[in-house]
Short mmCIF file of C-alpha atoms in Angstrom, two decimals:
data_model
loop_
_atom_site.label_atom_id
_atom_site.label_comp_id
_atom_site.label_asym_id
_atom_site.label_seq_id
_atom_site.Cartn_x
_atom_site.Cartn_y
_atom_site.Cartn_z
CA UNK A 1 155.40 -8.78 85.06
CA UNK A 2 155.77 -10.87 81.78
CA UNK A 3 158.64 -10.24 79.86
CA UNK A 4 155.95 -8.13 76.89
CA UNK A 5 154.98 -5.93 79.85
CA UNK A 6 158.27 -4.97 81.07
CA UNK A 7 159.06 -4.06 77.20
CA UNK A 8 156.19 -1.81 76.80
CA UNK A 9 157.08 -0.26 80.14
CA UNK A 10 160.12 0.61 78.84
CA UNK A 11 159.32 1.70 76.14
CA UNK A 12 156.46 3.83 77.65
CA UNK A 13 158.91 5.11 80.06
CA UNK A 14 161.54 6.26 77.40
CA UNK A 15 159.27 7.94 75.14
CA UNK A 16 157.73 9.78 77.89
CA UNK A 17 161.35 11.16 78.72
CA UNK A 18 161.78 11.65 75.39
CA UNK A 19 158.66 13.82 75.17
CA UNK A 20 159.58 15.93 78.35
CA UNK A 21 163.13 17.03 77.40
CA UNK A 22 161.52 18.54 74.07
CA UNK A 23 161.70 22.29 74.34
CA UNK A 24 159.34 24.45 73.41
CA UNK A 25 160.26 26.28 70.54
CA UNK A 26 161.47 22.36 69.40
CA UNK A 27 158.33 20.66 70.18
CA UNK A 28 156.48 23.70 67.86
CA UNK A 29 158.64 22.89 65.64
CA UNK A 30 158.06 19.53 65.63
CA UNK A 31 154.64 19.62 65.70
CA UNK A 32 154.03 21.81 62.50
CA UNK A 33 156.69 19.46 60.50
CA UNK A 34 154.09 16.43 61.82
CA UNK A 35 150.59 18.51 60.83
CA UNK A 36 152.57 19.54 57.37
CA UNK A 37 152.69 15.79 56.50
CA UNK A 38 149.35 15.17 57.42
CA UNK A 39 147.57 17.85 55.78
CA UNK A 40 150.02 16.53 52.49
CA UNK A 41 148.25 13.48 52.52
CA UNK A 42 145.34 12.21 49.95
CA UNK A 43 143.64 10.41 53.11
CA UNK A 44 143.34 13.69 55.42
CA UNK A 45 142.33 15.68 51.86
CA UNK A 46 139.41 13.33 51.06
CA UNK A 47 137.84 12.69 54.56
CA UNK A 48 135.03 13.79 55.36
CA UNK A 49 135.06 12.62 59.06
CA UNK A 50 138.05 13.17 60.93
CA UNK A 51 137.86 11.52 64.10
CA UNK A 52 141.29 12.96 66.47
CA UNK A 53 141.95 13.18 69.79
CA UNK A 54 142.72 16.47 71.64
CA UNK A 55 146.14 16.98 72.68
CA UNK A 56 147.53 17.40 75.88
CA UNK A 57 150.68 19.47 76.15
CA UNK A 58 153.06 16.83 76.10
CA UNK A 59 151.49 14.97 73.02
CA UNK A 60 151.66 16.11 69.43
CA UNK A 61 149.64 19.07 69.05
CA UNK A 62 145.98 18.61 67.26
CA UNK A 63 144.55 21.93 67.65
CA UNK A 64 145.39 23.04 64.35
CA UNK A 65 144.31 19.80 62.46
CA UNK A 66 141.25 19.98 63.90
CA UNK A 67 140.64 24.19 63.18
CA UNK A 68 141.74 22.84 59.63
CA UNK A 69 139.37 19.74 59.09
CA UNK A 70 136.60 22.40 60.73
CA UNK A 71 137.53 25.23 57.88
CA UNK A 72 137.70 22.66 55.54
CA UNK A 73 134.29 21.45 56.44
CA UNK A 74 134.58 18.16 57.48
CA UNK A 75 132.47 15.93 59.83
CA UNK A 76 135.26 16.41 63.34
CA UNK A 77 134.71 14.18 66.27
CA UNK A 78 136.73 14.27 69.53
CA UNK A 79 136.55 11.32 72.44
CA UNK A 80 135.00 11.40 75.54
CA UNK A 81 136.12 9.00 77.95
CA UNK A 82 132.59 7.11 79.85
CA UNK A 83 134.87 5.27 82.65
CA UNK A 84 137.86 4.57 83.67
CA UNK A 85 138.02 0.80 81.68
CA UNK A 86 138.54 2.04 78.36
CA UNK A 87 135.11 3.10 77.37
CA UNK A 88 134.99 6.06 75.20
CA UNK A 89 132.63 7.79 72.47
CA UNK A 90 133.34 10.37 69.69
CA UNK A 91 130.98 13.56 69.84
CA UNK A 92 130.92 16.00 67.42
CA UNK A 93 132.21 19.35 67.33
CA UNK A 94 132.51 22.36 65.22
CA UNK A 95 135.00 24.59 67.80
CA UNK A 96 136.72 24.79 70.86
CA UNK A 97 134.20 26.28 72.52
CA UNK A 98 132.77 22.41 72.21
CA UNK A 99 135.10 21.80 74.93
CA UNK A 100 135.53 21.54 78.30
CA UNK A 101 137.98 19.48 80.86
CA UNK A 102 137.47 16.17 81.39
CA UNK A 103 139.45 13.09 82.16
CA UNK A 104 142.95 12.93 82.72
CA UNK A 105 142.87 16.65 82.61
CA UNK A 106 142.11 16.14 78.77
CA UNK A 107 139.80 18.63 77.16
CA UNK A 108 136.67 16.14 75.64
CA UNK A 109 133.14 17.48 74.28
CA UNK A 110 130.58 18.93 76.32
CA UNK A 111 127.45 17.00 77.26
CA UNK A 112 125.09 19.03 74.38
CA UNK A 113 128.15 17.49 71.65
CA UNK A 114 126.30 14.58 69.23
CA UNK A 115 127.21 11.51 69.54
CA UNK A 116 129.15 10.31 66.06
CA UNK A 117 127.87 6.46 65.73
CA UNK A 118 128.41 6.49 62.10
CA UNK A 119 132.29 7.20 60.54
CA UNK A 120 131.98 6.33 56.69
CA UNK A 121 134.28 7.91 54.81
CA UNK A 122 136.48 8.76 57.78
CA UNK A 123 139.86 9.02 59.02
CA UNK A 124 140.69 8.60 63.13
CA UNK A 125 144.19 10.62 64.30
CA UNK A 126 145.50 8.08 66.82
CA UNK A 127 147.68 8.71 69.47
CA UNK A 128 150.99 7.38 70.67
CA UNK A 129 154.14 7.29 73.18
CA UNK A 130 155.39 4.88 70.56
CA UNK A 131 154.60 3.10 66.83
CA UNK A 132 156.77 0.41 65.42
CA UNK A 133 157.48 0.45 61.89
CA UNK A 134 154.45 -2.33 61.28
CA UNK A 135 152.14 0.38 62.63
CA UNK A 136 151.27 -1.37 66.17
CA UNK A 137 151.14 1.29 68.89
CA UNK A 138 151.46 1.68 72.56
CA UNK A 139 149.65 4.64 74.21
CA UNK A 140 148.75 4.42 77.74
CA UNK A 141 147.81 1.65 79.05
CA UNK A 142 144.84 2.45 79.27
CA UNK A 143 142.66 1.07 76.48
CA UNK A 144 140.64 3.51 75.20
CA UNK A 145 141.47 2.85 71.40
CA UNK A 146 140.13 -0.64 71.56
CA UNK A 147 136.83 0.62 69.20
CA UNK A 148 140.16 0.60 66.46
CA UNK A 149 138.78 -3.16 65.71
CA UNK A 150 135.53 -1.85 64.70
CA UNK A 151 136.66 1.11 62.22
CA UNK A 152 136.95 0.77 59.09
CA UNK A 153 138.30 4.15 57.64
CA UNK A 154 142.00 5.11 57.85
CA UNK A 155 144.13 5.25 60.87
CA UNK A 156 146.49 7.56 60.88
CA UNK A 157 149.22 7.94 63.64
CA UNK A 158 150.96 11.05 64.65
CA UNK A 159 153.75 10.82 66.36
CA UNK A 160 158.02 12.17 66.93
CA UNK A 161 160.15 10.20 64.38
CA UNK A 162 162.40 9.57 67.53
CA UNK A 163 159.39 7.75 69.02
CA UNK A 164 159.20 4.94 66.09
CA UNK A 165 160.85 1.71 66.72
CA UNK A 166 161.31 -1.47 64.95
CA UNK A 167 159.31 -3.81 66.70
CA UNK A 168 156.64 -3.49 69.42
CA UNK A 169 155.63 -6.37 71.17
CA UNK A 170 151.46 -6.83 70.77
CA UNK A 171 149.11 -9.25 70.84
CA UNK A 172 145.78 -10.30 69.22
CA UNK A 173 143.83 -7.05 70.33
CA UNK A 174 146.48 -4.59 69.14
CA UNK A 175 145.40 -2.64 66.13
CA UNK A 176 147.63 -1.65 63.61
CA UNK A 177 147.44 1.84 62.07
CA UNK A 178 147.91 2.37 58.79
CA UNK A 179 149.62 5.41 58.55
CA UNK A 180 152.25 6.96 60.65
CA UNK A 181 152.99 10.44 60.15
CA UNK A 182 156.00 11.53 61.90
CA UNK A 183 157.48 14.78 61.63
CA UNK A 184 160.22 13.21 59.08
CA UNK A 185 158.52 10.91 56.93
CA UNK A 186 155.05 9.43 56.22
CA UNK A 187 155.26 5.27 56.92
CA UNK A 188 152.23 3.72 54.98
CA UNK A 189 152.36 -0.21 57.14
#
């Protein structure tokens, strides 16, 4: 294990047992103060795609950005993972009904969901066990946010203000976003 591994392991490891000593009522709490901040912002106000990922219970919430951008009438578009090497596609979706379980116990769009190809004038809700102030992220390992290098709209992070660092280590692949919302502050990187 290189010395950049063992880093984001830790990290990874501490923000995870950050996440799971959150109470409930705290986490809630949390999580509106995070979706306030977002919905505050000119970026989230003007798109017209919102591409975000559906939460699991231990990540911040998106259920209620996503009813929003819906009632608001915007373009949404959740992932669904294609393998397990980081392949994934955004389908549309106009409820929750849209949804069923898929990967990693993660609720993704049904088969009869379009498949977005085109995002202009979107933003994409990116999640995170950890940001850095610069905006570089570490999720899980997986890969799955790769098609960041290809997007051009806004990326927006949501994530615990206790969960943003100074520096993450990254290389040439890592994607900044360039927005973290936090349930404290708004960084623009």
């Amino acid at each position: 294990m290189t010395a950049q591994s063992e880093d984001k392991a830790y990290l990874r490891r501490r923000a995870k047992e950050y996440r799971e000593s959150l109470l409930p009522e705290e986490k809630a709490r949390l999580d509106k103060s995070v979706t306030d901040n977002l919905f505050a912002l000119s970026e989230f106000k003007n798109a017209k795609t919102v591409l975000c990922y559906v939460s699991s219970s231990r990540e911040v919430d998106t259920s209620c950005i996503i009813k929003q951008a819906v009632l608001s009438g915007k373009t949404v578009a959740v992932p669904r993972c294609l393998d397990a090497f980081g392949h994934m596609e955004f389908c549309r979706i106009d409820s929750f009904f849209d949804l069923e379980p898929g990967a990693f116990g993660i609720m993704e769009p049904n088969p009869s969901c379009e498949i977005m190809t085109s995002f202009d004038g979107g933003i994409c809700i990116v999640p995170a066990l950890v940001f850095s102030e610069d905006g570089y992220r570490i999720g899980f390992g997986k890969g799955y946010y790769g098609f960041l290098k290809s997007f051009s709209g806004t990326k927006i992070g949501l994530v615990y203000e206790e969960q943003i660092v100074g520096r993450i280590p990254h290389d040439s692949y890592d994607i900044k976003s360039d927005i973290i919302v936090s349930d404290k502050t708004v960084h623009r990187v």
